[in-house]
GROMACS .gro file of C-alpha atoms in nm:
model
  477
    1UNK     CA    1   2.211   6.018  16.441
    2UNK     CA    2   2.468   6.131  16.188
    3UNK     CA    3   2.763   6.032  16.410
    4UNK     CA    4   2.592   5.680  16.458
    5UNK     CA    5   2.601   5.635  16.092
    6UNK     CA    6   2.952   5.744  16.041
    7UNK     CA    7   3.053   5.500  16.326
    8UNK     CA    8   2.854   5.210  16.149
    9UNK     CA    9   3.010   5.314  15.816
   10UNK     CA   10   3.366   5.300  15.954
   11UNK     CA   11   3.299   4.972  16.135
   12UNK     CA   12   3.182   4.803  15.800
   13UNK     CA   13   3.470   4.961  15.612
   14UNK     CA   14   3.710   4.691  15.480
   15UNK     CA   15   4.039   4.665  15.649
   16UNK     CA   16   4.335   4.761  15.421
   17UNK     CA   17   4.586   4.472  15.390
   18UNK     CA   18   4.931   4.548  15.482
   19UNK     CA   19   5.177   4.401  15.240
   20UNK     CA   20   5.489   4.280  15.383
   21UNK     CA   21   5.782   4.474  15.235
   22UNK     CA   22   6.144   4.355  15.239
   23UNK     CA   23   6.431   4.576  15.238
   24UNK     CA   24   6.734   4.544  14.993
   25UNK     CA   25   6.947   4.364  15.249
   26UNK     CA   26   6.689   4.094  15.311
   27UNK     CA   27   6.611   4.041  14.925
   28UNK     CA   28   7.000   4.008  14.874
   29UNK     CA   29   7.011   3.751  15.148
   30UNK     CA   30   6.716   3.560  15.016
   31UNK     CA   31   6.863   3.550  14.653
   32UNK     CA   32   7.209   3.439  14.786
   33UNK     CA   33   7.045   3.163  14.998
   34UNK     CA   34   6.833   3.066  14.672
   35UNK     CA   35   7.148   3.053  14.449
   36UNK     CA   36   7.367   2.843  14.683
   37UNK     CA   37   7.085   2.597  14.731
   38UNK     CA   38   7.027   2.573  14.366
   39UNK     CA   39   7.389   2.510  14.311
   40UNK     CA   40   7.385   2.255  14.581
   41UNK     CA   41   7.078   2.075  14.406
   42UNK     CA   42   7.272   2.081  14.077
   43UNK     CA   43   7.562   1.925  14.245
   44UNK     CA   44   7.364   1.668  14.442
   45UNK     CA   45   7.222   1.510  14.136
   46UNK     CA   46   7.551   1.385  13.984
   47UNK     CA   47   7.659   1.310  14.357
   48UNK     CA   48   7.360   1.104  14.441
   49UNK     CA   49   7.418   0.904  14.103
   50UNK     CA   50   7.757   0.841  14.183
   51UNK     CA   51   7.674   0.718  14.541
   52UNK     CA   52   7.451   0.469  14.393
   53UNK     CA   53   7.699   0.358  14.141
   54UNK     CA   54   7.964   0.305  14.392
   55UNK     CA   55   7.723   0.126  14.604
   56UNK     CA   56   7.626  -0.124  14.355
   57UNK     CA   57   8.001  -0.178  14.248
   58UNK     CA   58   8.072  -0.272  14.602
   59UNK     CA   59   7.805  -0.537  14.587
   60UNK     CA   60   7.946  -0.657  14.252
   61UNK     CA   61   8.286  -0.691  14.399
   62UNK     CA   62   8.149  -0.852  14.726
   63UNK     CA   63   7.941  -1.089  14.504
   64UNK     CA   64   8.248  -1.168  14.263
   65UNK     CA   65   8.449  -1.255  14.585
   66UNK     CA   66   8.165  -1.508  14.689
   67UNK     CA   67   8.134  -1.662  14.333
   68UNK     CA   68   8.506  -1.724  14.354
   69UNK     CA   69   8.475  -1.958  14.642
   70UNK     CA   70   8.328  -2.203  14.415
   71UNK     CA   71   8.679  -2.255  14.269
   72UNK     CA   72   8.794  -2.408  14.581
   73UNK     CA   73   8.538  -2.707  14.559
   74UNK     CA   74   8.615  -3.010  14.324
   75UNK     CA   75   8.286  -2.991  14.155
   76UNK     CA   76   8.195  -2.602  14.171
   77UNK     CA   77   7.936  -2.684  14.426
   78UNK     CA   78   7.875  -2.578  14.791
   79UNK     CA   79   7.610  -2.683  15.036
   80UNK     CA   80   7.286  -2.459  15.082
   81UNK     CA   81   7.434  -2.353  15.418
   82UNK     CA   82   7.738  -2.227  15.280
   83UNK     CA   83   7.584  -2.083  14.991
   84UNK     CA   84   7.367  -1.862  15.208
   85UNK     CA   85   7.654  -1.777  15.434
   86UNK     CA   86   7.879  -1.646  15.141
   87UNK     CA   87   7.562  -1.444  15.006
   88UNK     CA   88   7.486  -1.290  15.326
   89UNK     CA   89   7.844  -1.178  15.362
   90UNK     CA   90   7.818  -1.051  14.999
   91UNK     CA   91   7.486  -0.867  15.095
   92UNK     CA   92   7.342  -0.992  14.752
   93UNK     CA   93   7.064  -1.248  14.690
   94UNK     CA   94   7.220  -1.394  14.365
   95UNK     CA   95   7.558  -1.364  14.170
   96UNK     CA   96   7.647  -1.501  13.829
   97UNK     CA   97   8.003  -1.484  13.726
   98UNK     CA   98   8.051  -1.507  13.328
   99UNK     CA   99   8.420  -1.523  13.229
  100UNK     CA  100   8.550  -1.596  12.893
  101UNK     CA  101   8.663  -1.977  12.825
  102UNK     CA  102   8.548  -2.068  13.167
  103UNK     CA  103   8.225  -2.222  13.293
  104UNK     CA  104   7.953  -1.997  13.446
  105UNK     CA  105   7.964  -1.981  13.825
  106UNK     CA  106   7.660  -1.908  13.996
  107UNK     CA  107   7.516  -1.867  14.357
  108UNK     CA  108   7.150  -1.825  14.349
  109UNK     CA  109   6.861  -1.790  14.605
  110UNK     CA  110   6.650  -1.577  14.380
  111UNK     CA  111   6.597  -1.657  14.018
  112UNK     CA  112   6.595  -1.376  13.766
  113UNK     CA  113   6.261  -1.278  13.616
  114UNK     CA  114   6.155  -1.089  13.306
  115UNK     CA  115   5.964  -0.833  13.517
  116UNK     CA  116   6.266  -0.770  13.747
  117UNK     CA  117   6.435  -0.408  13.655
  118UNK     CA  118   6.771  -0.469  13.495
  119UNK     CA  119   7.066  -0.221  13.475
  120UNK     CA  120   7.393  -0.245  13.304
  121UNK     CA  121   7.653  -0.025  13.480
  122UNK     CA  122   7.890  -0.058  13.180
  123UNK     CA  123   7.643   0.103  12.942
  124UNK     CA  124   7.477   0.367  13.141
  125UNK     CA  125   7.590   0.742  13.099
  126UNK     CA  126   7.571   1.011  13.355
  127UNK     CA  127   7.225   1.124  13.264
  128UNK     CA  128   7.096   0.779  13.268
  129UNK     CA  129   7.244   0.711  13.605
  130UNK     CA  130   7.092   1.038  13.753
  131UNK     CA  131   6.768   0.922  13.628
  132UNK     CA  132   6.797   0.577  13.761
  133UNK     CA  133   6.910   0.713  14.123
  134UNK     CA  134   6.606   0.937  14.121
  135UNK     CA  135   6.394   0.650  14.015
  136UNK     CA  136   6.518   0.446  14.300
  137UNK     CA  137   6.451   0.712  14.540
  138UNK     CA  138   6.093   0.728  14.444
  139UNK     CA  139   6.007   0.374  14.505
  140UNK     CA  140   5.864   0.228  14.843
  141UNK     CA  141   5.929  -0.098  15.003
  142UNK     CA  142   6.144  -0.399  14.882
  143UNK     CA  143   6.214  -0.413  14.512
  144UNK     CA  144   6.461  -0.676  14.365
  145UNK     CA  145   6.663  -0.555  14.090
  146UNK     CA  146   6.929  -0.718  13.864
  147UNK     CA  147   7.268  -0.529  13.825
  148UNK     CA  148   7.562  -0.634  13.597
  149UNK     CA  149   7.909  -0.474  13.583
  150UNK     CA  150   8.285  -0.538  13.575
  151UNK     CA  151   8.489  -0.653  13.863
  152UNK     CA  152   8.832  -0.507  13.947
  153UNK     CA  153   8.932  -0.863  14.045
  154UNK     CA  154   8.822  -0.997  13.702
  155UNK     CA  155   8.847  -0.724  13.465
  156UNK     CA  156   8.747  -0.937  13.164
  157UNK     CA  157   8.445  -1.090  13.351
  158UNK     CA  158   8.098  -0.984  13.354
  159UNK     CA  159   7.899  -1.022  13.693
  160UNK     CA  160   7.567  -0.992  13.752
  161UNK     CA  161   7.381  -0.996  14.091
  162UNK     CA  162   7.035  -0.958  14.210
  163UNK     CA  163   6.992  -0.752  14.530
  164UNK     CA  164   6.701  -0.598  14.720
  165UNK     CA  165   6.690  -0.223  14.651
  166UNK     CA  166   6.555  -0.130  15.005
  167UNK     CA  167   6.902  -0.111  15.187
  168UNK     CA  168   7.049   0.076  14.910
  169UNK     CA  169   6.753   0.328  14.908
  170UNK     CA  170   6.791   0.381  15.287
  171UNK     CA  171   7.147   0.473  15.241
  172UNK     CA  172   7.072   0.698  14.974
  173UNK     CA  173   6.825   0.875  15.189
  174UNK     CA  174   7.079   0.915  15.458
  175UNK     CA  175   7.330   1.042  15.233
  176UNK     CA  176   7.085   1.302  15.091
  177UNK     CA  177   7.005   1.414  15.437
  178UNK     CA  178   7.354   1.469  15.502
  179UNK     CA  179   7.397   1.660  15.177
  180UNK     CA  180   7.075   1.860  15.244
  181UNK     CA  181   7.218   1.958  15.603
  182UNK     CA  182   7.548   2.049  15.477
  183UNK     CA  183   7.401   2.267  15.200
  184UNK     CA  184   7.193   2.440  15.427
  185UNK     CA  185   7.485   2.523  15.663
  186UNK     CA  186   7.700   2.622  15.358
  187UNK     CA  187   7.411   2.848  15.210
  188UNK     CA  188   7.355   3.017  15.547
  189UNK     CA  189   7.744   3.060  15.598
  190UNK     CA  190   7.808   3.190  15.253
  191UNK     CA  191   7.480   3.432  15.245
  192UNK     CA  192   7.583   3.576  15.596
  193UNK     CA  193   7.927   3.636  15.471
  194UNK     CA  194   7.801   3.800  15.138
  195UNK     CA  195   7.557   3.984  15.323
  196UNK     CA  196   7.809   4.158  15.548
  197UNK     CA  197   8.023   4.243  15.261
  198UNK     CA  198   7.720   4.375  15.061
  199UNK     CA  199   7.597   4.586  15.356
  200UNK     CA  200   7.945   4.728  15.422
  201UNK     CA  201   7.999   4.795  15.039
  202UNK     CA  202   7.669   4.863  14.883
  203UNK     CA  203   7.369   4.869  15.127
  204UNK     CA  204   7.502   5.123  15.384
  205UNK     CA  205   7.630   5.367  15.113
  206UNK     CA  206   7.304   5.346  14.941
  207UNK     CA  207   7.124   5.402  15.251
  208UNK     CA  208   7.301   5.715  15.332
  209UNK     CA  209   7.259   5.842  14.970
  210UNK     CA  210   6.885   5.783  14.995
  211UNK     CA  211   6.859   5.947  15.329
  212UNK     CA  212   7.057   6.269  15.174
  213UNK     CA  213   6.805   6.251  14.869
  214UNK     CA  214   6.504   6.226  15.092
  215UNK     CA  215   6.629   6.521  15.290
  216UNK     CA  216   6.710   6.732  14.993
  217UNK     CA  217   6.357   6.652  14.856
  218UNK     CA  218   6.207   6.779  15.183
  219UNK     CA  219   6.423   7.111  15.205
  220UNK     CA  220   6.620   7.158  14.888
  221UNK     CA  221   6.693   7.501  14.986
  222UNK     CA  222   6.832   7.441  15.329
  223UNK     CA  223   7.215   7.352  15.358
  224UNK     CA  224   7.165   7.044  15.589
  225UNK     CA  225   7.436   6.834  15.723
  226UNK     CA  226   7.665   6.745  15.455
  227UNK     CA  227   7.863   6.430  15.502
  228UNK     CA  228   8.232   6.424  15.430
  229UNK     CA  229   8.314   6.302  15.058
  230UNK     CA  230   8.392   5.954  15.025
  231UNK     CA  231   8.723   5.819  14.921
  232UNK     CA  232   8.590   5.530  14.729
  233UNK     CA  233   8.689   5.517  14.341
  234UNK     CA  234   8.412   5.254  14.249
  235UNK     CA  235   8.086   5.353  14.080
  236UNK     CA  236   7.907   5.412  14.406
  237UNK     CA  237   8.197   5.642  14.511
  238UNK     CA  238   8.148   5.824  14.195
  239UNK     CA  239   7.762   5.855  14.225
  240UNK     CA  240   7.805   5.976  14.583
  241UNK     CA  241   8.059   6.246  14.495
  242UNK     CA  242   7.834   6.356  14.196
  243UNK     CA  243   7.519   6.376  14.392
  244UNK     CA  244   7.683   6.593  14.666
  245UNK     CA  245   7.814   6.821  14.393
  246UNK     CA  246   7.456   6.834  14.231
  247UNK     CA  247   7.319   6.907  14.583
  248UNK     CA  248   7.559   7.196  14.628
  249UNK     CA  249   7.500   7.347  14.263
  250UNK     CA  250   7.108   7.298  14.275
  251UNK     CA  251   7.094   7.452  14.642
  252UNK     CA  252   7.301   7.783  14.506
  253UNK     CA  253   7.103   7.786  14.200
  254UNK     CA  254   6.767   7.763  14.405
  255UNK     CA  255   6.911   8.033  14.651
  256UNK     CA  256   6.973   8.266  14.350
  257UNK     CA  257   6.638   8.206  14.182
  258UNK     CA  258   6.446   8.275  14.510
  259UNK     CA  259   6.650   8.617  14.536
  260UNK     CA  260   6.572   8.688  14.190
  261UNK     CA  261   6.211   8.598  14.255
  262UNK     CA  262   6.221   8.844  14.554
  263UNK     CA  263   6.391   9.110  14.324
  264UNK     CA  264   6.121   9.052  14.074
  265UNK     CA  265   5.842   9.089  14.311
  266UNK     CA  266   5.981   9.388  14.445
  267UNK     CA  267   6.031   9.559  14.114
  268UNK     CA  268   5.688   9.473  14.011
  269UNK     CA  269   5.568   9.684  14.316
  270UNK     CA  270   5.769   9.985  14.267
  271UNK     CA  271   5.743   9.959  13.896
  272UNK     CA  272   5.416  10.167  13.879
  273UNK     CA  273   5.563  10.434  14.117
  274UNK     CA  274   5.868  10.467  13.939
  275UNK     CA  275   5.698  10.513  13.602
  276UNK     CA  276   5.498  10.783  13.754
  277UNK     CA  277   5.814  10.966  13.902
  278UNK     CA  278   5.999  10.937  13.567
  279UNK     CA  279   5.685  11.094  13.378
  280UNK     CA  280   5.678  11.390  13.612
  281UNK     CA  281   6.037  11.413  13.578
  282UNK     CA  282   6.023  11.416  13.187
  283UNK     CA  283   5.753  11.689  13.187
  284UNK     CA  284   5.989  11.897  13.373
  285UNK     CA  285   6.269  11.842  13.144
  286UNK     CA  286   6.041  11.941  12.874
  287UNK     CA  287   5.985  12.286  13.041
  288UNK     CA  288   6.362  12.302  13.087
  289UNK     CA  289   6.395  12.248  12.713
  290UNK     CA  290   6.166  12.558  12.649
  291UNK     CA  291   6.367  12.777  12.904
  292UNK     CA  292   6.492  13.111  12.796
  293UNK     CA  293   6.853  13.009  12.939
  294UNK     CA  294   7.060  12.865  12.660
  295UNK     CA  295   7.277  12.659  12.930
  296UNK     CA  296   6.954  12.524  13.067
  297UNK     CA  297   6.829  12.405  12.730
  298UNK     CA  298   7.145  12.239  12.651
  299UNK     CA  299   7.119  12.028  12.956
  300UNK     CA  300   6.771  11.920  12.897
  301UNK     CA  301   6.863  11.643  12.619
  302UNK     CA  302   7.103  11.476  12.879
  303UNK     CA  303   6.844  11.467  13.112
  304UNK     CA  304   6.571  11.320  12.876
  305UNK     CA  305   6.821  11.053  12.791
  306UNK     CA  306   6.895  10.958  13.138
  307UNK     CA  307   6.518  10.960  13.231
  308UNK     CA  308   6.451  10.744  12.907
  309UNK     CA  309   6.728  10.484  12.991
  310UNK     CA  310   6.614  10.455  13.350
  311UNK     CA  311   6.243  10.410  13.232
  312UNK     CA  312   6.374  10.154  12.984
  313UNK     CA  313   6.585   9.975  13.273
  314UNK     CA  314   6.276   9.941  13.476
  315UNK     CA  315   6.060   9.810  13.198
  316UNK     CA  316   6.318   9.550  13.109
  317UNK     CA  317   6.346   9.417  13.425
  318UNK     CA  318   5.962   9.385  13.500
  319UNK     CA  319   5.948   9.223  13.162
  320UNK     CA  320   6.198   8.965  13.238
  321UNK     CA  321   6.038   8.858  13.569
  322UNK     CA  322   5.715   8.822  13.423
  323UNK     CA  323   5.578   8.483  13.317
  324UNK     CA  324   5.634   8.401  12.955
  325UNK     CA  325   5.352   8.515  12.732
  326UNK     CA  326   5.149   8.296  12.524
  327UNK     CA  327   5.219   8.377  12.147
  328UNK     CA  328   4.923   8.452  11.914
  329UNK     CA  329   5.041   8.289  11.614
  330UNK     CA  330   4.927   8.430  11.278
  331UNK     CA  331   5.081   8.470  10.927
  332UNK     CA  332   5.283   8.810  10.900
  333UNK     CA  333   5.509   8.969  10.639
  334UNK     CA  334   5.865   8.965  10.776
  335UNK     CA  335   5.996   9.249  10.556
  336UNK     CA  336   5.716   9.467  10.652
  337UNK     CA  337   5.778   9.417  11.037
  338UNK     CA  338   6.175   9.465  10.988
  339UNK     CA  339   6.079   9.803  10.818
  340UNK     CA  340   5.856   9.905  11.094
  341UNK     CA  341   6.134   9.813  11.374
  342UNK     CA  342   6.388  10.018  11.163
  343UNK     CA  343   6.183  10.318  11.169
  344UNK     CA  344   6.094  10.305  11.530
  345UNK     CA  345   6.484  10.250  11.589
  346UNK     CA  346   6.612  10.535  11.381
  347UNK     CA  347   6.359  10.770  11.542
  348UNK     CA  348   6.486  10.678  11.892
  349UNK     CA  349   6.826  10.723  11.776
  350UNK     CA  350   6.759  11.075  11.655
  351UNK     CA  351   6.594  11.169  11.991
  352UNK     CA  352   6.906  11.041  12.193
  353UNK     CA  353   7.175  11.167  11.960
  354UNK     CA  354   7.068  11.346  11.638
  355UNK     CA  355   7.432  11.388  11.532
  356UNK     CA  356   7.498  10.998  11.470
  357UNK     CA  357   7.344  10.862  11.145
  358UNK     CA  358   7.226  10.499  11.199
  359UNK     CA  359   7.143  10.287  10.904
  360UNK     CA  360   6.873   9.996  10.921
  361UNK     CA  361   6.918   9.783  10.612
  362UNK     CA  362   6.632   9.522  10.526
  363UNK     CA  363   6.744   9.241  10.309
  364UNK     CA  364   6.453   9.003  10.380
  365UNK     CA  365   6.341   8.904  10.035
  366UNK     CA  366   6.154   8.606  10.125
  367UNK     CA  367   5.777   8.613   9.975
  368UNK     CA  368   5.682   8.335  10.229
  369UNK     CA  369   5.506   8.480  10.530
  370UNK     CA  370   5.624   8.371  10.869
  371UNK     CA  371   5.382   8.227  11.139
  372UNK     CA  372   5.451   8.394  11.452
  373UNK     CA  373   5.324   8.658  11.704
  374UNK     CA  374   5.397   8.988  11.547
  375UNK     CA  375   5.406   9.191  11.874
  376UNK     CA  376   5.651   8.949  12.025
  377UNK     CA  377   5.881   8.924  11.709
  378UNK     CA  378   5.889   9.311  11.704
  379UNK     CA  379   6.033   9.314  12.035
  380UNK     CA  380   6.294   9.061  11.937
  381UNK     CA  381   6.416   9.289  11.656
  382UNK     CA  382   6.389   9.591  11.884
  383UNK     CA  383   6.608   9.441  12.155
  384UNK     CA  384   6.879   9.312  11.894
  385UNK     CA  385   6.886   9.631  11.695
  386UNK     CA  386   6.894   9.878  12.002
  387UNK     CA  387   7.159   9.677  12.169
  388UNK     CA  388   7.374   9.688  11.847
  389UNK     CA  389   7.310  10.080  11.802
  390UNK     CA  390   7.412  10.131  12.164
  391UNK     CA  391   7.722   9.922  12.160
  392UNK     CA  392   7.863  10.148  11.881
  393UNK     CA  393   7.722  10.019  11.548
  394UNK     CA  394   7.607  10.244  11.276
  395UNK     CA  395   7.466   9.973  11.034
  396UNK     CA  396   7.249   9.685  11.114
  397UNK     CA  397   7.152   9.465  10.830
  398UNK     CA  398   6.887   9.198  10.867
  399UNK     CA  399   6.864   8.893  10.632
  400UNK     CA  400   6.645   8.596  10.627
  401UNK     CA  401   6.613   8.255  10.429
  402UNK     CA  402   6.439   7.918  10.478
  403UNK     CA  403   6.658   7.619  10.570
  404UNK     CA  404   6.473   7.291  10.570
  405UNK     CA  405   6.190   7.321  10.837
  406UNK     CA  406   6.314   7.656  10.983
  407UNK     CA  407   6.333   8.002  10.908
  408UNK     CA  408   6.659   8.156  10.979
  409UNK     CA  409   6.706   8.538  11.051
  410UNK     CA  410   7.044   8.714  11.082
  411UNK     CA  411   7.060   9.049  11.244
  412UNK     CA  412   7.425   9.159  11.157
  413UNK     CA  413   7.601   9.486  11.269
  414UNK     CA  414   7.926   9.657  11.205
  415UNK     CA  415   8.000   9.745  11.583
  416UNK     CA  416   8.317   9.646  11.776
  417UNK     CA  417   8.212   9.295  11.839
  418UNK     CA  418   8.135   9.117  12.155
  419UNK     CA  419   8.422   9.067  12.414
  420UNK     CA  420   8.559   8.702  12.423
  421UNK     CA  421   8.518   8.721  12.815
  422UNK     CA  422   8.163   8.762  12.777
  423UNK     CA  423   8.058   8.593  12.455
  424UNK     CA  424   7.968   8.245  12.633
  425UNK     CA  425   7.738   8.392  12.863
  426UNK     CA  426   7.584   8.681  12.647
  427UNK     CA  427   7.231   8.548  12.688
  428UNK     CA  428   7.239   8.520  13.061
  429UNK     CA  429   7.039   8.777  13.247
  430UNK     CA  430   7.229   9.097  13.365
  431UNK     CA  431   7.528   8.999  13.131
  432UNK     CA  432   7.612   9.355  12.982
  433UNK     CA  433   7.900   9.259  12.780
  434UNK     CA  434   8.111   9.557  12.926
  435UNK     CA  435   7.864   9.815  12.811
  436UNK     CA  436   7.771  10.087  13.055
  437UNK     CA  437   7.403  10.201  13.123
  438UNK     CA  438   7.224   9.862  13.055
  439UNK     CA  439   7.081   9.611  13.269
  440UNK     CA  440   7.189   9.305  13.048
  441UNK     CA  441   6.839   9.190  13.007
  442UNK     CA  442   6.748   9.252  12.623
  443UNK     CA  443   6.924   8.946  12.496
  444UNK     CA  444   6.783   8.729  12.745
  445UNK     CA  445   6.447   8.871  12.677
  446UNK     CA  446   6.485   8.812  12.291
  447UNK     CA  447   6.589   8.462  12.358
  448UNK     CA  448   6.292   8.378  12.564
  449UNK     CA  449   6.055   8.544  12.307
  450UNK     CA  450   6.239   8.326  12.029
  451UNK     CA  451   6.197   7.998  12.240
  452UNK     CA  452   5.830   8.035  12.286
  453UNK     CA  453   5.785   8.011  11.925
  454UNK     CA  454   5.967   7.699  11.927
  455UNK     CA  455   6.285   7.829  11.780
  456UNK     CA  456   6.637   7.934  11.930
  457UNK     CA  457   6.885   8.218  11.913
  458UNK     CA  458   7.262   8.207  11.896
  459UNK     CA  459   7.564   8.427  11.855
  460UNK     CA  460   7.659   8.326  11.509
  461UNK     CA  461   7.986   8.520  11.477
  462UNK     CA  462   8.184   8.833  11.632
  463UNK     CA  463   8.484   9.025  11.564
  464UNK     CA  464   8.635   9.349  11.562
  465UNK     CA  465   8.433   9.446  11.233
  466UNK     CA  466   8.086   9.334  11.361
  467UNK     CA  467   7.826   9.081  11.519
  468UNK     CA  468   7.584   8.860  11.375
  469UNK     CA  469   7.299   8.718  11.567
  470UNK     CA  470   7.098   8.430  11.434
  471UNK     CA  471   6.757   8.306  11.543
  472UNK     CA  472   6.542   8.034  11.390
  473UNK     CA  473   6.163   8.023  11.381
  474UNK     CA  474   6.003   7.670  11.285
  475UNK     CA  475   5.799   7.699  10.961
  476UNK     CA  476   5.424   7.620  11.006
  477UNK     CA  477   5.432   7.680  11.384
   0.00000   0.00000   0.00000
């Protein structure tokens, strides 16, 4: 029963309409045809107006010639039969010749009427001629019109003719048909040539580029089949080369991040066991420190330092590969936090090497509290101070001041400085700066912790007399 209901529901479900889509080639072809046809139409309007004007002027010339035949008679009169023969040969129904200082000469079979459309070709401009031509083509059947103009035979005379518009309209239709057919042929031929050129210059390169993009989106880490670089120097060639370079760089970056993710996952698995083993080793080292043998007791601090360094490297590695924590923002006193960090770093320094005196100077005099996560900011100061002391500094000074909407904190030391070769990549993971025994993750972790507060950290200055790191925290976070 359920299956029957399902089949019925599917049978009455409305069918989705499939929209007809056109590719870029078809769209370009259609646009070219439309553009050429539009241009042909714009050219057709003045050409059909000129065709009508030339046609009427030819009738005026033939009518003038017919009227001049009256000069051959003594009384400027002809018989009705001769008049009709002259007008038929001139293809007009009436002709009136008005010449200065001479009597009017006329051959008439149709009298002019006030309702008859009248056109003076001498006074009409281009737009008027176009409008009259379109109006003439819009009428049906026979219609007599009165047309005036100058004749080339009698430049100073005015010639008026009356003629049936139907033969001229038929000729205009025939002319328009020829123009239309020729326009279609020109449009198709031009569009075909332009289509071939655009397909070779634009469409095919874009199709190859879109195919590469689709393949890269589906399998971004797979090397795939790379096309040879194009030799074109235009915009498409530049885009193609830059995309291929971007593909190679992204694939290398993704492979590196994948390997780092695998390393992080492996480190996360062995971190617990490694800490247990290091804890056992520390207990054994404590027993060695209480040994009666003086040489054994002398070796105990070295073993303890090695164990602590190994534990710290493992902790830094697992901390870096973890997701960024969500800060718990609260008002904290920066000076108190800096004092607390100094005590912890000095105790760690005394445990590692009691013969070296380390100075932690707190010059944070701002009374305004800072809104930050105390634990995360504590780790930032610990990483910066520990890196400075392990690099050889004996004095670290912390200063702070408000600057606009940010709170700037400087951590300056008197160490040997950061080598120029690694200064540009000092915040990259595993960049140790030439110092042995470190994992190169302290500054990378500090940068991440500052950024999740909305600030940033940078190497403000470094020289042979010391280094200053400056990080910002936005006020009112």
